[in-house]
Structures are given as structure tokens and as C-alpha cells.
């Protein structure tokens, strides 16, 4: 299949046509790029799973561009949900509701619930409005890889497999939406993301975090968001997070680099603007941004993980970041990309 690259917003009607005919279009959102299809067309949705190589038990989020679209897809909307929508929609917050019969089973992977998101990106909003349909959209990467935050990375994974890719520049947030389950007694974060726990707590008194998210050492607790149990965000390089005081971390990483070089491995380090000068022996040192600006780090993280692969690193050592605010989402992605290999020093 020849994939059309659309870079002029005037051509969005071409993309909307493809969606209406049951095809697949990758489009930018404020979090990461999404791989979109008509959420009401089971065959189009099944093509999403095929293009990504995604396990069929992992449900998709449905994207809308207007709050009224929500009421066609879900059973009921609580007053708590309305408060959250008032505060954070459009934006990087996915709310899980009981779904109604309109939503095909393949979208929800057979669950009785559905995740709905109203994204805050003019191109994605326009694509939904022009096609006149709710869009099922996972991140536009091959399953298991870091999510794409620009069109080049989407092309890398999906060129020739989907009808079109819309180039809308780099994603502002860089980590995916917060997934919040509104069907449990107390609203529960199933995936940390752009809207932080602290922000949610300013609107609702009671919000909890699914224990599976913070439970990194023993993996016995299965997460409620099926996607969170899979290997995810992983570059080809083997990633290790090294955690401790900066002095010890730098010493440890430099020692490890020497050992890895002896066994003929190429080694990358994911550092910050403030620390990158400490790792001169690495084969590739990338700064993910300044530790003063965690939002910039979120925006750069997936791109840096993919850059290590561009340069064929065998091993990547990464610094650790405080799990505060957006740091929760950053560390959740980083720990998964490292398959929970954390070296404490
Ligand atoms: O920011 C985002 O959310 C991006 C952009 C494209 O909108 N989308 C995204 O989709 O990250 P995806 O498919 O890569 O991740 C969706 C996550 C998965 O972990 C999935 O298991 C979970 O949301 N999820 C979806 N529907 C669910 C449901 N009904 N119950 C529990 N978890 C659900
Ligand atoms: Mg994904």
C-alpha cells in the first residue's frame, strides 16, 4: 500500500474521506500521534490491530471532538465525570465509562467499558469533525515501541501499512493521556499521563492510583488497563535506570560503560542538560532536557529512546526522575522501557 503523507491542513478532507471509507489515518494529537479509524466500523478497527501488531485483548480509546458525541457511546455520565470534563476537556484525560451497544466489541476488547478522550489538537479535532465519526485511536507505533511524537517516527513504523499520515509537527506533551476509570467506586488512575494526580485532586476530593502502577518490583498485581501489562515503550537497546545520588549514579554508569566496552557493546546514556558532561565515555549521550523543566523532558523522552536505536546502541543507561507531577508519567514510561531493570546505588 502507498501511504499518502498529508502536510497541508487544507488537505484534511482527503484524510476524512479515507476514514469514512474504512481506512486508517495517523494524526497528531497533543500527547502522541494516534492511528485513527472509524470507531463504529469493526473491520476498520481490526485493521488498526493488524497494522500495529497489537494484542487483541488491549482495548482502544475512542476520540471525540464535541461533548455531545460522548452520550452516543456510553451508558451514563456521572456528575463527577462532568466536573472533570469541564476542567480538562479538551485535553490529555481519557475517561472510562460503561459503554453502550453502539461501540463494537473489538474496540473495547470485549470489556463492558470504553475509554473516551476529547483531544486538544486542532488537526485531530478537525479530522473527527470532517469525518463526522468517533475515532478509535491507539498510539501510532508498532506495538511495544516508544510512542511516536512526530510524523517521521510514524512513517518509520507504519509506512506502507496505512492509507495516510498527517504531519502536524511535534506533540506538545509527549506522553499519552491519563486514563481514569470512572466506573470504580472511587475514580482510579489506570495510566498516569498529561493530567496529573495533583490536578485531578483539585477537582475531585477522592482519586486513587491503581496499585499496579506503583508496584514496580513485584509484578503480581495485574493492571486494570490491559495495555499496561505488556512490554511497552521499549527501544531495541536494553535500557537500565540507575537511581541514587548524582555522584554515585555517575560513578556507577561510568564503571558499567567500561565493562560493556570490554565486551564489545555500544553504550548510550540518557542524561539531562545539567549532567550530560559527566558521561564522556559513552558512545552516545543524549540530554532529555533540563531537570528544571519536567514537561520538556516528557516531550523529549520517546524521541530520545528512538534516537538510541537510530545509532544502534546495545545498552542505554538512564538517569531517574522524581515521581512528582508529570514525573509519574515519565517514570512509568521509562520503567516500562527498561522492563523494570533498575540499578540502585
Ligand atoms: O494520549 C493518548 O491516550 C493516545 C492518543 C493517540 O490519544 N492514545 C493512546 O492509546 O495512548 P493506546 O491504545 O496506546 O493506549 C490506551 C491505553 C491502554 O493501556 C489500554 O489498555 C487502556 O488505555 N484502555 C483503553 N480502553 C480501556 C478500558 N475500557 N478499560 C481499561 N483500560 C483501557
Ligand atoms: Mg500505545
GROMACS .gro file of C-alpha atoms and ligand atoms in nm, residues 32 52 54 58 138-141 145 147 176 191 232-233, ligand 2:
model
   15
   32UNK     CA    1   0.142   1.149   2.087
   52UNK     CA    2   0.035  -0.219   1.489
   54UNK     CA    3  -0.136  -0.514   1.878
   58UNK     CA    4  -0.591  -0.447   2.457
  138UNK     CA    5  -0.413   0.395   1.985
  139UNK     CA    6  -0.066   0.547   1.969
  140UNK     CA    7   0.064   0.523   1.609
  141UNK     CA    8   0.361   0.296   1.675
  145UNK     CA    9   0.786   0.052   2.067
  147UNK     CA   10   0.506   0.609   2.104
  176UNK     CA   11  -0.001   0.971   2.650
  191UNK     CA   12  -0.228   0.511   3.350
  232UNK     CA   13   0.599  -0.121   2.617
  233UNK     CA   14   0.791   0.189   2.510
  347LIG    MG1   15   0.026   0.289   2.299
   0.00000   0.00000   0.00000
